[in-house]
PDB file of C-alpha atoms and ligand atoms in Angstrom:
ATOM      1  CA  UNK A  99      71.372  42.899  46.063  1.00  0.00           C
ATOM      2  CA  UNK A 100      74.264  40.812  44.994  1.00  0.00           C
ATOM      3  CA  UNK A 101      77.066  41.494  42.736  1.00  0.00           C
ATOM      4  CA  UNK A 102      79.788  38.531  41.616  1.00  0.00           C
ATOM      5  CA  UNK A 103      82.710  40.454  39.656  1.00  0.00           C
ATOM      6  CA  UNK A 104      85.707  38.142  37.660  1.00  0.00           C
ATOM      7  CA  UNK A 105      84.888  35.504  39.770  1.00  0.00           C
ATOM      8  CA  UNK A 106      87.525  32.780  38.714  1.00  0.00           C
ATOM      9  CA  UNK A 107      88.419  29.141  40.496  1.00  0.00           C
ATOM     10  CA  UNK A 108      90.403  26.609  39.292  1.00  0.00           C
ATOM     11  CA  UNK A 109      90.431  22.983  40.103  1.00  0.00           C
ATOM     12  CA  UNK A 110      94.507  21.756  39.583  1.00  0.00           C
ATOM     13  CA  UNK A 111      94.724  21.893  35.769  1.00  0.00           C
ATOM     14  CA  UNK A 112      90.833  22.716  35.269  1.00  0.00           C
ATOM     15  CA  UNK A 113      89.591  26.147  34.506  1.00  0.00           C
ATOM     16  CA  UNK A 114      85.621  25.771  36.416  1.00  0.00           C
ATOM     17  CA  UNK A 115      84.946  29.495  36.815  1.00  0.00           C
ATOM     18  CA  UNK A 116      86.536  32.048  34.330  1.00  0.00           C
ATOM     19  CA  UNK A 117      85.648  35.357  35.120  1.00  0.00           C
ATOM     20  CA  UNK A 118      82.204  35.328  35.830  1.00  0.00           C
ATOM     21  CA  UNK A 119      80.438  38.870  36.646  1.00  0.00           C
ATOM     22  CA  UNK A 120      76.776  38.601  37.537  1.00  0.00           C
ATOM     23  CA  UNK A 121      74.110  40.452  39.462  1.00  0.00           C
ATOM     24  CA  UNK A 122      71.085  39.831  41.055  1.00  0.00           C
ATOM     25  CA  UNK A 123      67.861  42.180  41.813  1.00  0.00           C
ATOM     26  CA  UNK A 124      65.965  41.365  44.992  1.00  0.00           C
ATOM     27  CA  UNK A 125      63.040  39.748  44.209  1.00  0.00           C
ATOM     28  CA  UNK A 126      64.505  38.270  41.088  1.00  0.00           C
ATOM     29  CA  UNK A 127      64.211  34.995  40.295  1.00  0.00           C
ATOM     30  CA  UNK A 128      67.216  34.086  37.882  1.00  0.00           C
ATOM     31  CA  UNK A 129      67.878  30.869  36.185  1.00  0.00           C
ATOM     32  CA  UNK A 130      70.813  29.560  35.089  1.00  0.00           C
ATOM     33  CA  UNK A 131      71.612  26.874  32.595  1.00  0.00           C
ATOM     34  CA  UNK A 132      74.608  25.620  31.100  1.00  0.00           C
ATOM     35  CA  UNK A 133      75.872  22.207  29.910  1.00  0.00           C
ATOM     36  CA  UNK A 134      77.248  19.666  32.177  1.00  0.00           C
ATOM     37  CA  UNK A 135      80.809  20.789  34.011  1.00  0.00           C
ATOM     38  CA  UNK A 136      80.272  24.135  32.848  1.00  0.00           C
ATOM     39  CA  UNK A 137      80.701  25.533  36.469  1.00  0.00           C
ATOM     40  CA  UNK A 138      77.464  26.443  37.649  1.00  0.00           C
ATOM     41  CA  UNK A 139      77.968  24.484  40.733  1.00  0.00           C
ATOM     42  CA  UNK A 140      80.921  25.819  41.568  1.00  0.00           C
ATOM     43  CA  UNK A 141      79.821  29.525  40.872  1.00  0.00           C
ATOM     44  CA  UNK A 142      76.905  28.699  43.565  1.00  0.00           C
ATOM     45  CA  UNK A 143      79.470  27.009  45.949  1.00  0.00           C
ATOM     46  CA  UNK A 144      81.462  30.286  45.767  1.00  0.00           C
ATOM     47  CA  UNK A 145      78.871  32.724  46.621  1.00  0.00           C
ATOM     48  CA  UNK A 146      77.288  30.698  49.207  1.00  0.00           C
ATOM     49  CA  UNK A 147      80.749  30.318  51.016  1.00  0.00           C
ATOM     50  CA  UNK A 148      81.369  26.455  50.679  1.00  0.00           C
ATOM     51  CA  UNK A 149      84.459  27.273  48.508  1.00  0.00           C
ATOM     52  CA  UNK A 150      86.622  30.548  47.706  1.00  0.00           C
ATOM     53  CA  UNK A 151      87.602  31.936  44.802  1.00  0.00           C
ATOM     54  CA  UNK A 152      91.019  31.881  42.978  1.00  0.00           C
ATOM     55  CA  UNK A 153      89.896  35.436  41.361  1.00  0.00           C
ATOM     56  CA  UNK A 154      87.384  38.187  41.944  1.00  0.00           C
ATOM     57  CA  UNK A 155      84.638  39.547  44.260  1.00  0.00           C
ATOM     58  CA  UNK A 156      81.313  39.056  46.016  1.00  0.00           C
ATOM     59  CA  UNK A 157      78.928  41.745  47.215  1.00  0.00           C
ATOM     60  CA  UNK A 158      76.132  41.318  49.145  1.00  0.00           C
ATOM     61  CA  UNK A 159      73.908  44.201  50.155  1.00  0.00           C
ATOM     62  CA  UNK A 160      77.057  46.218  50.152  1.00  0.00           C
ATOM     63  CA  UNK A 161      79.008  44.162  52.354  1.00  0.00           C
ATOM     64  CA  UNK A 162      82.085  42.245  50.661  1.00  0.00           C
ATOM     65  CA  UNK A 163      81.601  38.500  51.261  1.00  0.00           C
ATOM     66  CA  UNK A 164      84.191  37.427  48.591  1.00  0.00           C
ATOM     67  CA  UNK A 165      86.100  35.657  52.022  1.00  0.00           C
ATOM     68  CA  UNK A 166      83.572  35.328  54.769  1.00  0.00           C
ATOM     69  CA  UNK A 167      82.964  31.556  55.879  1.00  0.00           C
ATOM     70  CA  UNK A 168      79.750  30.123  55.531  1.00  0.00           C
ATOM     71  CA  UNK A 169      77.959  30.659  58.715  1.00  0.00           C
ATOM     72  CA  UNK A 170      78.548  34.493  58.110  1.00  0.00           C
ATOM     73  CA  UNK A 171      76.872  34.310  54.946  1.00  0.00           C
ATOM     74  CA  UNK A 172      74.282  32.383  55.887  1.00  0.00           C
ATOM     75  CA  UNK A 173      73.538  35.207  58.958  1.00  0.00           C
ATOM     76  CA  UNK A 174      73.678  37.785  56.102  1.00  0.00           C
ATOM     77  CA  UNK A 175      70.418  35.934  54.564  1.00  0.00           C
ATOM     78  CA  UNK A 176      72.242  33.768  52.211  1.00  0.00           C
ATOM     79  CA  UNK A 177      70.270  30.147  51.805  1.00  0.00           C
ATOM     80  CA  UNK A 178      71.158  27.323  49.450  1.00  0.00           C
ATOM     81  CA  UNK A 179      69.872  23.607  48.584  1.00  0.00           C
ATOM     82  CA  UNK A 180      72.263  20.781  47.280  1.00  0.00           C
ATOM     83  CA  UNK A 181      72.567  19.342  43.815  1.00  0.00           C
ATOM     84  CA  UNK A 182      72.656  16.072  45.944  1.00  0.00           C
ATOM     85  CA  UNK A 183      70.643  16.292  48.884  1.00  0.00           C
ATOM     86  CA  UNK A 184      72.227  16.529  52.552  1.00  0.00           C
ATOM     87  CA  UNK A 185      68.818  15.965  54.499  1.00  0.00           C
ATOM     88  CA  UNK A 186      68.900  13.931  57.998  1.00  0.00           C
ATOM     89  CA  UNK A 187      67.632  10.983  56.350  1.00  0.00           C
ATOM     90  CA  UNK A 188      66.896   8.969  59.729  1.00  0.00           C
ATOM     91  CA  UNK A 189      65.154  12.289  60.756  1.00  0.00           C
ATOM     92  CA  UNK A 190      61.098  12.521  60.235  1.00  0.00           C
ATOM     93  CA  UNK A 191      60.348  15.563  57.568  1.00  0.00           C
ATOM     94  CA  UNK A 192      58.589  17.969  60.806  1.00  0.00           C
ATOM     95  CA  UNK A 193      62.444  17.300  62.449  1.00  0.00           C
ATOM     96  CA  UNK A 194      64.490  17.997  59.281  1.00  0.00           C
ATOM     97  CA  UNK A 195      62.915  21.433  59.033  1.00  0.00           C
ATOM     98  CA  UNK A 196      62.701  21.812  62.632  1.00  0.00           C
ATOM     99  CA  UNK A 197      66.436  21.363  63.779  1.00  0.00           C
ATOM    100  CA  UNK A 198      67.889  23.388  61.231  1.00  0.00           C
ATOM    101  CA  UNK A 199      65.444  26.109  62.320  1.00  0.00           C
ATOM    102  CA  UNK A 200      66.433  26.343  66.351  1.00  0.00           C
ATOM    103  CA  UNK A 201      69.651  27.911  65.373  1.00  0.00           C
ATOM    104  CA  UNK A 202      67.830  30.904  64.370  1.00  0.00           C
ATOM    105  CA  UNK A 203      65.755  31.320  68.295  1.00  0.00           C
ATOM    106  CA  UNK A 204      62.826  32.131  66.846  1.00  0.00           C
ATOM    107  CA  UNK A 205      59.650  31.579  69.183  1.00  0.00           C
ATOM    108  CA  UNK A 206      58.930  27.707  68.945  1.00  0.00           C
ATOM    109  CA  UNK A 207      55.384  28.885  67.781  1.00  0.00           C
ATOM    110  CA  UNK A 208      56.234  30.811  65.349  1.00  0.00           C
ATOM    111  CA  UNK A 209      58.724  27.849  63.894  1.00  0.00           C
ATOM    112  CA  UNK A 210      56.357  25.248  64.062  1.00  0.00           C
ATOM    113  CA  UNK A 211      53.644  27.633  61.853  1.00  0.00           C
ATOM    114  CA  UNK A 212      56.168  28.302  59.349  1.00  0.00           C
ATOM    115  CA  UNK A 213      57.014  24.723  58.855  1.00  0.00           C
ATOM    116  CA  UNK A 214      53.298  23.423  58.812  1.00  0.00           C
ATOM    117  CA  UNK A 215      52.469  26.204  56.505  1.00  0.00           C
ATOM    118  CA  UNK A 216      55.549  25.511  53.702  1.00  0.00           C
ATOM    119  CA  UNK A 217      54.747  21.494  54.431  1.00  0.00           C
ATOM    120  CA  UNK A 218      51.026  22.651  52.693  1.00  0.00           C
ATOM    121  CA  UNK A 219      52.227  24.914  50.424  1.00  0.00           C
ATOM    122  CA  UNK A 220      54.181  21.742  48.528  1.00  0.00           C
ATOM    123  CA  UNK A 221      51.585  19.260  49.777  1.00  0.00           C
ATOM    124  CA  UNK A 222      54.046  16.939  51.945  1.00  0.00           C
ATOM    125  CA  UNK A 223      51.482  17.501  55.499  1.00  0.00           C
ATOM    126  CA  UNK A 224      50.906  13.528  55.033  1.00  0.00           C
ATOM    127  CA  UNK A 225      54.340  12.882  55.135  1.00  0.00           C
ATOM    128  CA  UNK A 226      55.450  14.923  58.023  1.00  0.00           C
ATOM    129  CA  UNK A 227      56.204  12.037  60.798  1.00  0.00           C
ATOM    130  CA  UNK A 228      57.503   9.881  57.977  1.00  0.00           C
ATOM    131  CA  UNK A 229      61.375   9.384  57.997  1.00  0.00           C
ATOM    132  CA  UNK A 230      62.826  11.872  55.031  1.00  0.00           C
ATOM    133  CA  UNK A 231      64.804   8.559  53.980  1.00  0.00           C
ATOM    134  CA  UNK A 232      61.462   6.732  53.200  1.00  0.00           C
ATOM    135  CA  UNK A 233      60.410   9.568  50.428  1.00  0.00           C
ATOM    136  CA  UNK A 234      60.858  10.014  46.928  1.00  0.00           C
ATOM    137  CA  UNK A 235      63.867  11.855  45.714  1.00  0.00           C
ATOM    138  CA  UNK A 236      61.126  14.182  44.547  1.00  0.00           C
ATOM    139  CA  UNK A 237      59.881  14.332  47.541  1.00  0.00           C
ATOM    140  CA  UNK A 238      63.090  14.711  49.402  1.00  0.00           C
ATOM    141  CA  UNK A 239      63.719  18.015  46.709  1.00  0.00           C
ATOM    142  CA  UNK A 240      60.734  19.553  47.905  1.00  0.00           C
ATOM    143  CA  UNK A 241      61.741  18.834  51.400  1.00  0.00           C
ATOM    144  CA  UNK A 242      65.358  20.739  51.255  1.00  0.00           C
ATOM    145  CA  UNK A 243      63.841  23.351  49.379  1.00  0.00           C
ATOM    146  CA  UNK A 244      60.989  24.331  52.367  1.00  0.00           C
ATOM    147  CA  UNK A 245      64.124  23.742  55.171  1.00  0.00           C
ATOM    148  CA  UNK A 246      65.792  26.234  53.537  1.00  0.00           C
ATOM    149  CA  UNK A 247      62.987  28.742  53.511  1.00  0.00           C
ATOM    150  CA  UNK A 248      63.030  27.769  57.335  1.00  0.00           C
ATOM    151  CA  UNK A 249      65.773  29.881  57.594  1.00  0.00           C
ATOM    152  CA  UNK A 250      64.199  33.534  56.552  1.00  0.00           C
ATOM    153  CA  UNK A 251      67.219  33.647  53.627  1.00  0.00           C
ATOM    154  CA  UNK A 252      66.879  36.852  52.047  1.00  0.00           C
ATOM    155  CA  UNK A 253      67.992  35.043  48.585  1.00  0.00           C
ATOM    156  CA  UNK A 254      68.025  31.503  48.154  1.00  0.00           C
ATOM    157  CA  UNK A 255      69.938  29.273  45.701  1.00  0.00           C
ATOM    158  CA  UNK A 256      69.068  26.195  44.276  1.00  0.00           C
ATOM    159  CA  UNK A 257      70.914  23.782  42.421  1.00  0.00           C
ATOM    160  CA  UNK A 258      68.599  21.514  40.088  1.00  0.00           C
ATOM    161  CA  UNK A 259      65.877  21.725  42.620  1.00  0.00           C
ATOM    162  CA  UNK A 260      63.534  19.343  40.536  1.00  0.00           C
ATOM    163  CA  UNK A 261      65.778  16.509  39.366  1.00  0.00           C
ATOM    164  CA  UNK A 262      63.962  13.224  39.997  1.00  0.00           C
ATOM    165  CA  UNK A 263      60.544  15.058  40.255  1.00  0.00           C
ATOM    166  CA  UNK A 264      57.511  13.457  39.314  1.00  0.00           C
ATOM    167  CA  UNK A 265      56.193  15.261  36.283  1.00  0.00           C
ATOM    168  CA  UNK A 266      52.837  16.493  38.520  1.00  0.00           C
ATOM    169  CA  UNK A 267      55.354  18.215  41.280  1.00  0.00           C
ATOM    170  CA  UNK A 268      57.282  20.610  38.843  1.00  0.00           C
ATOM    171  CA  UNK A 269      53.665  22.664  39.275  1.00  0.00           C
ATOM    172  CA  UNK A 270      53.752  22.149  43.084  1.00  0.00           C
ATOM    173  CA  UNK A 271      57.189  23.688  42.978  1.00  0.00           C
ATOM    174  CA  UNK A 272      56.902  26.442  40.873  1.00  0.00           C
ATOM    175  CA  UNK A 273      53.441  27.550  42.713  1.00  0.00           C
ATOM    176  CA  UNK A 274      55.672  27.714  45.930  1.00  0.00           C
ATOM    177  CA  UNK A 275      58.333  29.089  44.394  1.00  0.00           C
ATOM    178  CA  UNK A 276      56.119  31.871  43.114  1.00  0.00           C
ATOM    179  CA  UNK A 277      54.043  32.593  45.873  1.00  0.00           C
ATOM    180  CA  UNK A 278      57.554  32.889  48.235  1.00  0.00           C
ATOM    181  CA  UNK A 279      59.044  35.211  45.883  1.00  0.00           C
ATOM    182  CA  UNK A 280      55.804  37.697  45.627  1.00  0.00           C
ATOM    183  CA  UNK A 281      56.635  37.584  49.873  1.00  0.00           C
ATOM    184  CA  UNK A 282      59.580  39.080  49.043  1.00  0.00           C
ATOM    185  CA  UNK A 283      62.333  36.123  48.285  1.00  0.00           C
ATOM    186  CA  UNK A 284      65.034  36.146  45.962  1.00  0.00           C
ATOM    187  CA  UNK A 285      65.891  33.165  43.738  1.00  0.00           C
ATOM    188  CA  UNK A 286      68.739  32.127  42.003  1.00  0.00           C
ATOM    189  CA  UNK A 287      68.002  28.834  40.639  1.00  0.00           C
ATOM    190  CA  UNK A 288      70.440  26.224  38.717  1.00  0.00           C
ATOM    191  CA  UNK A 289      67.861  23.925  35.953  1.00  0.00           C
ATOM    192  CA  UNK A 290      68.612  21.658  33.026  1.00  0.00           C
ATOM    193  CA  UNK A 291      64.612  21.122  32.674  1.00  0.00           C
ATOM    194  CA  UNK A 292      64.291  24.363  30.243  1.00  0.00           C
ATOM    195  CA  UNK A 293      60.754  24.144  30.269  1.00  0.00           C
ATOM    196  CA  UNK A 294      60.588  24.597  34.004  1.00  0.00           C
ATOM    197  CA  UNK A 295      63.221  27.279  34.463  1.00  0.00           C
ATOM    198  CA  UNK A 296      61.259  29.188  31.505  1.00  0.00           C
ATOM    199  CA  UNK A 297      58.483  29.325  33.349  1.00  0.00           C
ATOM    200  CA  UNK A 298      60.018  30.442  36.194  1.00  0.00           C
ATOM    201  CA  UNK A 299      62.421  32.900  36.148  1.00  0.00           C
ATOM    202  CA  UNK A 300      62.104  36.579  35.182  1.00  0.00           C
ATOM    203  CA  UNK A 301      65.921  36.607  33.652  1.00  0.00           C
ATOM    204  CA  UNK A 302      68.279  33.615  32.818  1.00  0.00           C
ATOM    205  CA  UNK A 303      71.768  33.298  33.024  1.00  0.00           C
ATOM    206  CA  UNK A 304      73.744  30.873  30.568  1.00  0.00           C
ATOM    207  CA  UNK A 305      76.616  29.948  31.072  1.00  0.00           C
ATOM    208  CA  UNK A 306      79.801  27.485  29.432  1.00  0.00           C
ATOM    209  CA  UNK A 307      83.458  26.738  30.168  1.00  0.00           C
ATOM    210  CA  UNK A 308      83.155  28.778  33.205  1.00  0.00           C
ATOM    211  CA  UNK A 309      82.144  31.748  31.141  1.00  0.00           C
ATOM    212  CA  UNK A 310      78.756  33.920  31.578  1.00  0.00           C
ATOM    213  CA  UNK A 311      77.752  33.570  27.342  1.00  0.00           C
ATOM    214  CA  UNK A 312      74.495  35.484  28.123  1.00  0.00           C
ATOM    215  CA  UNK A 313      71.832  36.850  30.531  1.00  0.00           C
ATOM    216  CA  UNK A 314      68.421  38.588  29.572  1.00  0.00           C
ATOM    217  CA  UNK A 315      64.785  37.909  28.755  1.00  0.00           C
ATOM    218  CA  UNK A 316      64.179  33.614  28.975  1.00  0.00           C
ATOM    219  CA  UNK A 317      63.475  33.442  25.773  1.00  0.00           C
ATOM    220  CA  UNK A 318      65.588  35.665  23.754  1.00  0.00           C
ATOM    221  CA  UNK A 319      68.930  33.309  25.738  1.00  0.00           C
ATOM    222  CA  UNK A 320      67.467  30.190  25.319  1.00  0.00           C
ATOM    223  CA  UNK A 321      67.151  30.582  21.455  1.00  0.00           C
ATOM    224  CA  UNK A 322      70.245  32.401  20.955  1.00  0.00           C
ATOM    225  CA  UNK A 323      72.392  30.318  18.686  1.00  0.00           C
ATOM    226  CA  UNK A 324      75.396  30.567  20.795  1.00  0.00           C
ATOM    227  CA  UNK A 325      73.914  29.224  23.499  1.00  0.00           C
ATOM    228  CA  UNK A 326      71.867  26.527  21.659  1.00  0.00           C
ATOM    229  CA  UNK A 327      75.778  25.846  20.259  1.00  0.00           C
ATOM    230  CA  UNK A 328      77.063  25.343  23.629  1.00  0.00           C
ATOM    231  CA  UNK A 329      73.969  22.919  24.468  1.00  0.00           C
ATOM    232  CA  UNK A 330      74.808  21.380  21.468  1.00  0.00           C
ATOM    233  CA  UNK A 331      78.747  20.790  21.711  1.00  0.00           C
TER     234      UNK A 331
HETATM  235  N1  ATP B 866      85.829  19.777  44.018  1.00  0.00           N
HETATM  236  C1  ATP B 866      86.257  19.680  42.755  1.00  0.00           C
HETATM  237  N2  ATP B 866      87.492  19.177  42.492  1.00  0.00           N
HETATM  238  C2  ATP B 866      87.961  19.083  41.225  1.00  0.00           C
HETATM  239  N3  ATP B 866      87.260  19.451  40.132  1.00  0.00           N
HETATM  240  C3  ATP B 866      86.024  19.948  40.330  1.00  0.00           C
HETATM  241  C4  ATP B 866      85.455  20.081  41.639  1.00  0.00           C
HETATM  242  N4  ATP B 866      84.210  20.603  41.521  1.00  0.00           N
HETATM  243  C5  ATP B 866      84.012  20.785  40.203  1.00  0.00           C
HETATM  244  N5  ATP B 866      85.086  20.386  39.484  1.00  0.00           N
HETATM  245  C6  ATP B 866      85.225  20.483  38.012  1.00  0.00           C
HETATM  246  O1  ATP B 866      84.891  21.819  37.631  1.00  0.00           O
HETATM  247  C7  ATP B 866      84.099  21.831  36.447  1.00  0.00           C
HETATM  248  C8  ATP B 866      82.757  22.481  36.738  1.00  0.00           C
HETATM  249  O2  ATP B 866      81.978  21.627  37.589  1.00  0.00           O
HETATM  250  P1  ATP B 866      80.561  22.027  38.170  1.00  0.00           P
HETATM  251  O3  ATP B 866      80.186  20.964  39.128  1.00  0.00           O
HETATM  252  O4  ATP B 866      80.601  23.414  38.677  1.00  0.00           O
HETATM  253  O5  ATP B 866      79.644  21.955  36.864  1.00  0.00           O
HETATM  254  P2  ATP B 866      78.076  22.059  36.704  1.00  0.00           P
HETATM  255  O6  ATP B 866      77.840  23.093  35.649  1.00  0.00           O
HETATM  256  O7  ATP B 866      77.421  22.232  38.007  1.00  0.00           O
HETATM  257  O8  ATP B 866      77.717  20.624  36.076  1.00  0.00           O
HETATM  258  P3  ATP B 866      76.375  19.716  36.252  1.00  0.00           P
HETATM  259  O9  ATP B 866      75.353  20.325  35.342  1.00  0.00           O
HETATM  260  O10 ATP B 866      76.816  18.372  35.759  1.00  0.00           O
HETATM  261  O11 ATP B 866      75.983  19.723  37.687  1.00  0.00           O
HETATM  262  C9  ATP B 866      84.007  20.376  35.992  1.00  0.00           C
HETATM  263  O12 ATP B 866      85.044  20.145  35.061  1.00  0.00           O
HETATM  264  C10 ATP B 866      84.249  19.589  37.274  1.00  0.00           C
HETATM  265  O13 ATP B 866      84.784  18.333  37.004  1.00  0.00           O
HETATM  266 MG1   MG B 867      76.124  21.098  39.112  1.00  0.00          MG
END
């Protein structure tokens, strides 16, 4: 579904993205860890358009996206979340996944189903004509993550979708997650809470200095001493 070949960026004198080759099943949901500054950021901001690459290509169902602009992507089926949050804070929760939404001309209906039915799915209905400022960062998580399923993305990425969480809505999450990816979603999902992302995801990436180190079964790469070494520093 997607393929990222010797993907390399460079910030000035920093190296974020050496070379990285990665691909993604549909229906997979692949995590990736890394230390801080290791560049998985930057790998998501280059597949999902927000920045291009020094170095290296990007397929997506066949089509070459390495230098499309965002929007394109995003029509392809392309759908991402923010490592820090870009909601319409003075915006209720029903209008942050609304607006987004009327881009896409879908029957007002049908939109307004969707959004009451992800709203249940991670138990926010109470919260819907509450300003998204006035929630929990948590809260606010949960919130980006169902907007961007708003958008019928084909694959979705998420960068550190449950920082701030409440330790009793990692379960909410991952029982959304789960039940959107037996519909037929693709994840690609950035984590530092390893217990989480090994519960999660079918594969996981790891990654350090801007280098792929590893990618296979959860457990076999999270124990795998170089990794653990690159945790480690
Ligand atoms: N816009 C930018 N301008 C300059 N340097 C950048 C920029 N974005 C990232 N970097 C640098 O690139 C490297 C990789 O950063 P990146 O944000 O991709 O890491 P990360 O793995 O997502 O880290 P974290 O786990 O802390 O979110 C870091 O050294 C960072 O300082
Ligand atoms: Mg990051």
């Amino acid at each position: 579904m997607l393929k990222v070949e010797g993907l390399t960026k460079h910030f000035g004198g920093t190296k974020a993205l050496n070379g990285v080759s990665l691909e993604v099943e549909k229906q997979e949901i692949v995590g990736i860890i890394g230390p801080n500054g290791s560049g998985k950021s930057t790998l998501l901001h280059n597949i999902t358009g927000l920045y291009l690459p020094d170095k290296g290509n990007i397929w997506f169902e066949g089509t070459d996206i390495t230098n499309l602009p965002i929007d394109k992507r995003a029509r392809l089926g392309i759908g991402r979340t923010f490592q820090n949050l870009r909601l319409f804070k003075l915006l209720t929760v029903w209008e942050n996944l609304l607006v987004p939404a009327i881009q896409l001309k879908k029957p007002k209906k049908e939109m307004e189903e969707q959004a009451a039915e992800l709203l249940e799915l991670v138990k926010l209905s109470h919260l819907k004509n509450e300003q998204a400022q006035n929630l929990s960062i948590g809260q606010q998580r949960l919130l980006e993550f169902i907007r961007a399923m708003m958008l019928d993305s084909k694959i979705v990425f998420l960068d550190e979708p449950t920082a701030g969480f409440h330790p009793n809505m990692i379960q909410t999450f991952i029982d959304t997650l789960q039940e959107l990816n037996r519909r037929g979603k693709t994840f690609v999902i950035i984590e530092h809470n390893i217990p989480a992302i090994m519960e999660i995801s079918t594969r996981l990436v790891a990654i350090a200095a801007g280098e792929v180190l590893m990618s296979g079964d959860p457990h076999s790469v999270h124990s795998n001493p170089e990794v653990v070494e690159a945790y480690l520093g």
